[in-house]
Coordinates of N, CA and C in Angstrom, one line a residue:
D1 N -4.5 -14.8 -3.5 CA -4.3 -15.9 -3.1 C -2.4 -16.4 -3.3
P2 N -1.9 -16.4 -2.2 CA -0.4 -17.3 -2.2 C 0.0 -17.9 -3.0
D3 N -0.7 -18.8 -3.3 CA -0.1 -20.3 -4.5 C -0.4 -19.8 -5.7
A4 N -1.2 -18.9 -6.1 CA -1.2 -18.6 -7.6 C -0.2 -17.4 -7.5
Q5 N 0.0 -16.7 -6.5 CA 1.3 -15.6 -6.2 C 3.0 -16.0 -6.9
W6 N 2.8 -17.0 -5.8 CA 3.8 -17.8 -5.4 C 4.5 -18.6 -6.9
S7 N 3.1 -19.2 -7.2 CA 3.4 -20.6 -8.8 C 3.4 -19.4 -9.7
R8 N 3.3 -18.0 -10.1 CA 3.0 -17.8 -11.1 C 4.3 -17.6 -12.5
H9 N 4.4 -17.9 -13.1 CA 5.6 -17.7 -13.8 C 6.8 -15.8 -14.2
W10 N 7.6 -16.5 -14.8 CA 8.4 -15.7 -14.5 C 9.5 -14.9 -15.6
D11 N 9.8 -14.6 -16.6 CA 9.8 -14.5 -17.6 C 11.7 -14.2 -17.2
G12 N 12.3 -14.0 -16.2 CA 14.0 -13.3 -15.6 C 14.0 -12.6 -16.0
R13 N 13.0 -11.7 -16.4 CA 13.0 -9.6 -16.5 C 12.7 -8.8 -15.5
W14 N 13.8 -8.6 -15.5 CA 13.1 -7.4 -14.1 C 12.6 -5.8 -14.3
R15 N 11.8 -5.7 -13.8 CA 11.0 -4.2 -14.3 C 11.5 -3.7 -13.3
L16 N 11.8 -1.8 -14.1 CA 12.4 -1.3 -13.1 C 11.5 0.0 -13.2
V17 N 11.7 0.7 -12.3 CA 11.2 2.4 -12.1 C 11.7 3.3 -11.7
L18 N 12.9 4.2 -12.8 CA 13.7 5.4 -12.1 C 13.0 6.5 -12.1
F19 N 12.9 7.0 -10.8 CA 12.7 8.5 -11.3 C 13.0 9.3 -10.5
D20 N 12.8 10.7 -11.4 CA 14.2 12.1 -10.2 C 12.8 12.9 -10.3
V21 N 12.7 13.1 -8.7 CA 11.2 14.1 -8.7 C 11.8 15.2 -8.3
P22 N 11.7 16.2 -8.6 CA 12.9 17.6 -7.3 C 12.4 18.0 -6.0
M23 N 13.3 17.8 -5.2 CA 12.9 18.2 -3.7 C 12.0 19.1 -3.3
E24 N 11.5 19.5 -4.3 CA 10.4 21.2 -4.3 C 8.5 20.2 -4.0
Q25 N 9.1 18.4 -5.0 CA 7.7 18.4 -4.8 C 8.3 16.5 -4.4
H26 N 8.4 17.2 -3.0 CA 8.6 16.0 -2.5 C 7.2 14.9 -2.4
V27 N 6.3 15.1 -1.9 CA 4.5 15.2 -1.4 C 4.4 13.9 -3.0
H28 N 5.0 15.3 -3.9 CA 4.4 13.4 -5.2 C 5.5 12.5 -5.1
R29 N 6.9 13.0 -4.8 CA 7.6 11.9 -4.4 C 7.6 10.4 -3.3
G30 N 6.9 11.1 -2.2 CA 6.4 10.2 -1.6 C 5.2 9.6 -1.7
R31 N 4.2 10.1 -1.8 CA 3.6 9.4 -2.9 C 3.3 8.5 -3.8
L32 N 4.6 8.6 -4.9 CA 4.9 7.5 -5.7 C 5.6 6.5 -5.0
R33 N 7.0 6.5 -3.9 CA 7.2 5.8 -3.3 C 6.2 4.8 -2.6
R34 N 5.2 5.3 -1.9 CA 4.0 4.7 -0.9 C 3.5 3.6 -2.3
Y35 N 2.9 4.0 -3.2 CA 2.2 4.0 -4.7 C 3.6 2.3 -4.9
L36 N 4.5 2.2 -4.8 CA 5.0 1.2 -5.8 C 5.7 0.5 -4.5
H37 N 5.4 0.7 -3.3 CA 5.5 0.2 -1.9 C 4.5 -0.7 -1.9
A38 N 3.4 -0.4 -1.9 CA 1.6 -1.1 -1.9 C 1.8 -2.0 -2.8
R39 N 2.4 -2.0 -4.2 CA 2.4 -2.5 -5.2 C 3.0 -3.4 -5.5
G40 N 3.7 -3.7 -4.3 CA 4.4 -5.2 -4.0 C 6.1 -4.7 -4.8
F41 N 6.7 -3.6 -5.4 CA 7.9 -3.1 -5.8 C 8.9 -3.4 -4.7
G42 N 10.0 -3.6 -5.4 CA 11.2 -3.7 -4.4 C 11.5 -2.6 -4.3
C43 N 12.2 -1.9 -3.1 CA 13.0 -0.8 -3.6 C 14.4 -0.7 -3.0
L44 N 15.3 -0.3 -4.5 CA 16.5 -0.9 -4.2 C 17.6 0.6 -4.5
Q45 N 17.1 1.5 -4.6 CA 17.6 2.7 -4.0 C 16.2 3.8 -3.8
G46 N 16.3 4.9 -3.2 CA 15.1 5.5 -2.9 C 14.5 6.1 -4.1
S47 N 15.4 5.8 -5.1 CA 14.2 6.7 -6.8 C 14.8 4.8 -7.8
V48 N 14.8 4.3 -7.7 CA 15.2 2.9 -8.3 C 14.2 1.8 -7.3
W49 N 13.3 1.5 -8.4 CA 12.8 0.5 -7.9 C 12.3 -0.7 -9.0
V50 N 11.9 -1.9 -8.1 CA 12.1 -3.1 -9.3 C 11.2 -4.1 -8.6
T51 N 10.4 -4.6 -9.8 CA 9.4 -5.7 -9.6 C 9.6 -6.7 -10.7
P52 N 9.1 -8.4 -10.1 CA 9.5 -9.3 -11.0 C 8.0 -9.4 -12.5
D53 N 7.4 -8.2 -12.0 CA 5.8 -9.0 -13.0 C 5.7 -7.5 -13.8
P54 N 5.1 -7.5 -15.1 CA 5.0 -7.0 -16.2 C 4.7 -5.1 -15.3
V55 N 4.7 -4.5 -16.2 CA 4.4 -2.8 -16.3 C 3.2 -1.7 -16.6
A56 N 2.8 -3.1 -17.6 CA 1.3 -2.0 -18.6 C 0.9 -1.1 -18.3
G57 N 0.2 -1.6 -16.6 CA -0.6 -0.4 -16.4 C 0.4 0.7 -15.6
E58 N 1.3 0.9 -15.4 CA 1.8 1.4 -14.7 C 2.2 2.7 -15.7
R59 N 2.6 2.6 -16.3 CA 3.1 3.8 -17.5 C 2.4 4.7 -17.1
E60 N 0.8 4.8 -17.2 CA -0.3 5.2 -17.5 C -1.0 5.7 -15.6
I61 N -1.0 5.1 -14.7 CA -0.8 5.4 -13.1 C 0.3 6.4 -13.2
L62 N 1.9 6.3 -13.6 CA 2.4 6.5 -12.3 C 3.0 8.2 -13.6
A63 N 3.0 7.8 -14.6 CA 3.4 9.2 -15.5 C 1.8 10.0 -16.1
G64 N 0.8 9.7 -15.8 CA -0.4 10.4 -16.0 C -0.4 10.8 -17.4
G65 N -0.6 10.2 -18.4 CA -0.2 10.1 -19.9 C 1.4 9.8 -20.4
K66 N 1.7 11.0 -21.3 CA 3.1 11.6 -21.7 C 4.5 11.5 -20.5
V67 N 5.1 10.2 -20.8 CA 6.5 10.0 -19.8 C 7.7 11.8 -20.3
D68 N 8.3 12.1 -19.3 CA 9.0 12.3 -19.7 C 10.2 12.3 -18.7
V69 N 10.8 11.2 -19.6 CA 12.2 10.0 -19.2 C 13.4 11.0 -18.4
K70 N 13.4 12.0 -18.7 CA 14.4 13.0 -17.3 C 13.8 12.9 -16.1
S71 N 12.3 12.5 -16.0 CA 12.0 12.4 -14.4 C 11.4 11.0 -14.0
L72 N 11.3 10.7 -14.9 CA 10.1 8.7 -14.8 C 11.2 7.9 -15.7
L73 N 10.9 7.0 -15.3 CA 11.5 6.0 -16.8 C 11.2 4.6 -16.0
L74 N 10.5 4.0 -17.2 CA 9.8 2.3 -17.1 C 11.4 1.4 -18.0
L75 N 11.5 0.6 -17.3 CA 12.1 -0.7 -17.9 C 12.2 -1.8 -17.7
E76 N 12.6 -2.8 -19.0 CA 13.2 -3.4 -18.5 C 14.0 -4.2 -18.8
A77 N 14.6 -4.8 -17.7 CA 16.2 -5.6 -17.6 C 16.5 -6.9 -17.4
R78 N 18.0 -7.7 -17.5 CA 17.9 -8.5 -16.8 C 19.7 -8.2 -16.7
P79 N 20.0 -8.5 -15.1 CA 21.6 -8.4 -14.7 C 22.4 -9.0 -15.2
C80 N 23.8 -7.9 -16.2 CA 24.0 -8.3 -16.6 C 25.7 -8.0 -16.8
A81 N 25.9 -7.8 -15.4 CA 27.4 -7.4 -15.0 C 27.5 -9.0 -13.7
G82 N 27.0 -10.5 -14.0 CA 27.4 -11.0 -12.7 C 26.2 -10.7 -11.2
E83 N 25.2 -9.8 -12.0 CA 24.4 -9.7 -10.2 C 23.4 -10.9 -10.7
R84 N 23.6 -11.4 -9.5 CA 22.4 -12.7 -9.3 C 21.2 -12.2 -8.9
D85 N 20.2 -12.7 -9.6 CA 18.8 -12.3 -9.0 C 18.8 -12.6 -7.7
E86 N 18.9 -13.2 -7.3 CA 18.9 -13.5 -5.1 C 19.9 -12.0 -4.4
E87 N 20.4 -11.6 -5.1 CA 21.2 -10.0 -4.7 C 20.2 -9.1 -5.2
I88 N 19.1 -9.7 -6.0 CA 18.3 -8.2 -6.4 C 17.1 -8.1 -5.3
V89 N 16.5 -9.4 -5.4 CA 15.6 -9.5 -3.9 C 15.9 -9.1 -2.7
A90 N 17.3 -9.6 -2.7 CA 18.3 -9.4 -1.2 C 18.1 -7.6 -0.8
G91 N 18.3 -6.5 -2.3 CA 18.3 -5.6 -2.4 C 16.9 -5.0 -2.4
G92 N 16.3 -5.2 -2.6 CA 14.9 -4.7 -2.9 C 14.3 -4.6 -2.0
W93 N 13.4 -6.0 -1.1 CA 12.7 -6.1 -0.1 C 13.4 -6.6 1.2
N94 N 13.1 -6.6 2.3 CA 13.7 -6.7 3.4 C 13.0 -8.2 4.2
F95 N 13.2 -9.1 3.8 CA 13.0 -10.5 3.7 C 12.9 -10.8 5.5
E96 N 14.2 -10.3 5.9 CA 14.6 -10.4 7.3 C 13.1 -9.9 8.3
R97 N 12.8 -8.4 7.9 CA 11.5 -8.0 8.2 C 9.9 -8.8 7.9
I98 N 10.2 -9.1 6.7 CA 9.2 -10.3 6.1 C 9.3 -11.3 6.9
N99 N 10.0 -12.1 7.6 CA 10.5 -13.7 8.1 C 9.9 -13.5 8.9
Q100 N 10.4 -12.3 9.8 CA 9.2 -12.3 11.3 C 7.9 -12.0 11.2
F101 N 7.6 -11.5 10.5 CA 6.3 -11.5 11.0 C 5.2 -13.0 10.7
Y102 N 5.4 -13.5 9.5 CA 5.4 -14.7 9.2 C 5.6 -15.8 10.5
F103 N 7.1 -16.1 10.8 CA 7.4 -16.5 12.2 C 6.1 -15.6 13.3
R104 N 6.0 -14.8 13.7 CA 4.9 -14.0 14.4 C 3.2 -14.9 14.4
H105 N 3.0 -15.3 13.1 CA 1.7 -15.4 12.5 C 2.4 -17.3 12.6
I106 N 3.2 -17.8 12.5 CA 3.3 -19.0 13.0 C 3.2 -19.4 14.9
E107 N 3.8 -18.3 15.4 CA 3.4 -18.5 16.8 C 2.0 -19.1 17.6
I108 N 1.4 -18.0 16.3 CA 0.0 -17.7 16.5 C -0.6 -18.7 16.1
L109 N -0.3 -19.2 15.4 CA -1.0 -20.8 14.9 C -0.7 -21.7 15.9
D110 N 0.3 -21.7 16.5 CA 0.8 -22.9 17.7 C -0.2 -22.8 19.2
Q111 N -0.9 -21.7 18.8 CA -1.9 -21.1 20.1 C -3.3 -21.2 19.7
H112 N -3.8 -21.9 19.0 CA -4.9 -22.2 18.1 C -5.3 -23.5 19.3
P113 N -6.5 -22.9 20.1 CA -7.2 -23.9 21.2 C -7.8 -25.0 20.5
D114 N -7.7 -25.9 21.1 CA -7.8 -27.4 20.4 C -9.0 -28.4 21.0
G115 N -9.7 -29.1 20.5 CA -11.3 -29.6 21.0 C -12.3 -29.2 20.9
P116 N -13.4 -29.6 21.5 CA -14.5 -29.6 20.9 C -15.2 -28.3 21.6
L117 N -15.7 -27.5 21.2 CA -16.4 -26.2 21.6 C -17.7 -26.2 22.4
H118 N -17.7 -27.0 23.6 CA -18.9 -27.2 24.4 C -19.7 -26.3 25.2
D119 N -18.9 -25.1 25.1 CA -19.8 -23.6 25.9 C -19.1 -23.0 25.0
V120 N -20.0 -22.0 25.5 CA -19.6 -20.0 24.8 C -17.9 -19.8 25.3
T121 N -17.9 -20.0 26.6 CA -16.4 -19.8 26.7 C -15.5 -20.1 25.7
A122 N -15.3 -21.2 25.9 CA -14.7 -21.9 24.0 C -14.8 -21.6 23.1
A123 N -15.9 -21.1 22.8 CA -16.1 -20.7 21.5 C -15.9 -19.5 21.4
R124 N -15.7 -18.2 22.6 CA -15.2 -17.0 22.9 C -13.6 -17.3 22.3
R125 N -13.0 -18.3 23.2 CA -12.0 -18.8 23.2 C -10.7 -18.5 21.6
L126 N -11.5 -19.7 20.8 CA -11.6 -19.9 19.8 C -11.6 -18.8 18.7
Q127 N -12.8 -17.8 19.1 CA -13.0 -16.3 17.9 C -12.2 -15.4 18.6
R128 N -11.1 -15.5 19.7 CA -10.8 -14.4 19.8 C -9.2 -14.7 18.9
W129 N -8.7 -16.5 19.8 CA -7.7 -16.2 18.5 C -7.5 -16.3 17.7
A130 N -8.8 -16.7 16.8 CA -9.1 -16.2 15.3 C -8.9 -14.8 14.9
A131 N -9.4 -14.2 15.8 CA -9.0 -12.7 15.2 C -7.6 -12.5 15.2
Q132 N -7.1 -12.4 16.1 CA -5.3 -12.7 16.3 C -4.4 -13.0 14.5
E133 N -5.0 -14.6 14.7 CA -4.3 -15.1 13.5 C -4.7 -14.7 12.6
R134 N -5.8 -13.8 12.0 CA -6.6 -12.9 11.0 C -5.4 -12.2 10.9
E135 N -5.4 -10.9 12.0 CA -4.3 -9.7 11.7 C -2.8 -10.2 11.6
A136 N -2.0 -11.2 12.2 CA -0.8 -11.9 12.2 C -0.4 -12.1 10.9
W137 N -2.0 -12.7 10.0 CA -1.8 -13.0 8.6 C -1.5 -12.2 7.7
L138 N -2.5 -11.1 7.6 CA -2.9 -9.8 7.3 C -1.6 -8.9 6.9
A139 N -1.1 -9.1 8.4 CA 0.5 -8.2 8.7 C 1.3 -8.7 8.0
A140 N 1.3 -10.1 7.8 CA 2.5 -10.7 6.9 C 2.2 -10.4 5.6
V141 N 1.3 -10.8 5.3 CA 1.1 -10.6 3.3 C 1.1 -9.0 2.8
R142 N 0.5 -8.1 4.2 CA 1.1 -6.5 3.3 C 2.3 -6.6 3.3
V143 N 3.1 -7.4 3.9 CA 4.6 -6.7 3.8 C 5.3 -7.4 2.7
D144 N 4.7 -8.8 2.5 CA 5.0 -9.6 1.7 C 4.8 -9.3 0.2
P145 N 6.1 -9.2 -0.9 CA 5.1 -9.3 -2.3 C 5.1 -10.0 -2.9
L146 N 5.1 -11.7 -2.4 CA 4.7 -12.7 -2.9 C 5.3 -12.7 -4.2
L147 N 6.4 -12.5 -4.2 CA 7.4 -13.8 -5.1 C 7.2 -14.1 -5.7
P148 N 7.0 -15.0 -7.2 CA 7.2 -16.4 -7.8 C 8.3 -17.4 -7.1
K149 N 7.5 -18.6 -7.4 CA 8.9 -19.4 -6.3 C 10.1 -19.4 -6.1
R150 N 10.7 -19.1 -7.7 CA 12.1 -18.9 -7.8 C 13.3 -18.2 -7.3
L151 N 12.2 -17.0 -6.9 CA 12.7 -15.8 -6.1 C 13.0 -16.1 -4.7
L152 N 12.3 -16.4 -4.1 CA 12.3 -16.7 -2.7 C 13.5 -16.8 -2.3
P153 N 13.9 -15.9 -0.9 CA 15.0 -16.7 -0.6 C 14.8 -18.2 0.1
E154 N 16.3 -18.7 0.7 CA 16.2 -20.5 1.2 C 15.3 -20.2 2.1
D155 N 15.6 -19.3 3.3 CA 14.8 -19.4 4.6 C 13.1 -18.4 4.9
Y156 N 13.2 -18.1 3.6 CA 11.4 -17.8 3.8 C 10.5 -18.3 4.0
P157 N 9.9 -18.6 5.0 CA 8.9 -19.2 5.9 C 7.0 -19.0 5.4
G158 N 6.5 -17.9 4.0 CA 6.0 -17.4 4.2 C 4.7 -19.1 3.3
C159 N 5.4 -20.0 2.8 CA 4.7 -21.0 2.0 C 4.5 -21.7 2.7
Q160 N 5.6 -22.6 4.2 CA 5.0 -23.0 5.5 C 3.9 -22.1 6.0
A161 N 3.8 -21.1 6.6 CA 3.1 -20.6 7.1 C 1.7 -20.6 6.1
W162 N 1.7 -20.7 5.2 CA 0.5 -21.0 4.4 C 0.1 -22.2 4.2
R163 N 0.7 -23.2 4.1 CA 0.2 -24.2 4.3 C -0.3 -25.0 6.1
R164 N 0.8 -24.2 6.5 CA 0.1 -24.4 8.3 C -1.4 -23.9 7.8
R165 N -1.5 -22.6 7.6 CA -2.5 -21.7 8.2 C -3.5 -22.6 7.0
T166 N -3.6 -23.4 6.2 CA -4.5 -23.9 5.8 C -5.4 -24.7 6.6
E167 N -4.1 -25.6 6.7 CA -4.2 -26.9 7.9 C -5.3 -26.6 9.5
V168 N -4.5 -25.3 9.9 CA -5.1 -25.4 10.8 C -6.5 -24.3 11.1
M169 N -7.0 -24.0 10.0 CA -8.1 -23.3 9.3 C -8.8 -24.8 9.4
R170 N -8.8 -25.4 8.2 CA -9.3 -27.0 8.2 C -10.2 -27.4 9.9
R171 N -9.0 -27.7 10.6 CA -9.6 -27.9 12.0 C -10.1 -27.2 12.5
A172 N -10.4 -26.1 12.1 CA -10.9 -25.0 13.2 C -12.4 -25.1 12.7
G173 N -12.2 -25.2 11.5 CA -13.7 -25.3 10.5 C -14.4 -26.3 11.1
E174 N -14.0 -27.7 11.2 CA -14.6 -29.0 12.0 C -14.6 -28.3 13.6
Q175 N -14.2 -28.0 14.4 CA -14.7 -27.3 15.7 C -15.4 -26.6 15.7
L176 N -15.6 -26.3 14.6 CA -17.1 -25.0 14.6 C -18.4 -26.0 14.6
Q177 N -18.0 -27.0 14.2 CA -19.4 -28.2 14.3 C -19.4 -28.7 15.0
T178 N -18.6 -28.8 16.1 CA -18.5 -29.1 17.7 C -19.9 -28.1 18.5
F179 N -20.1 -27.3 18.1 CA -20.7 -25.8 19.1 C -21.6 -26.5 19.4
R180 N -21.9 -26.3 20.5 CA -23.4 -26.5 21.3 C -23.9 -25.7 22.1
E181 N -24.9 -25.0 22.3 CA -25.1 -23.3 22.8 C -25.7 -23.7 23.8

C-alpha cells in the first residue's frame, strides 16, 4: 500500500549498512547488493547503503549470526556536517529513473479506453490496457523505495500516479458493470 509507506513515521535517523567483502568473494558481494536493493536500500557508494527504516532483522539475515565489524557494520546515524536529508536521498536513489517509470505509467493511465463495454472488442481493448497499466505500475514500484513523504523529492510523481491510478481503476470498475456479451 503506497499510502501506508509514504505516511509512515520517520524518526530522522538513517540506518547504514557498510561492508567490505573481499574481491575473491564477488558472488557474495553481488548477492548482498541485490538483497539491499530489493529491500529498498539506497546505494551511497558500492559498499555503503542507507535506509530510513529500522534494520532490526537485517543483522541476522546479513551476518548469519555473529557480525565481524571488519566486514559488515550496521549503524544508525544522523548527518552531522551540514548534509541534508535531501542530499542523502539524491545520493542513494536514482529518482530521475524512478520518475521516468511513473511518467510512463501516467501516460498509460491517459490511454484508458473510456465508454461502455457493449461488445467483446471493447472489453478486450480494456483488458489489454489493464495489462499494460498493471505492468507499468509494477515496474514503477519495483524501483521505488516508497520513502516516507518528508523524504520524497519535490518533483516526485509517485503520489500523483497513485491518486490517478485509484481514480482510473474506479472508472474501469464502473465500465465493467456495463459489459454485455
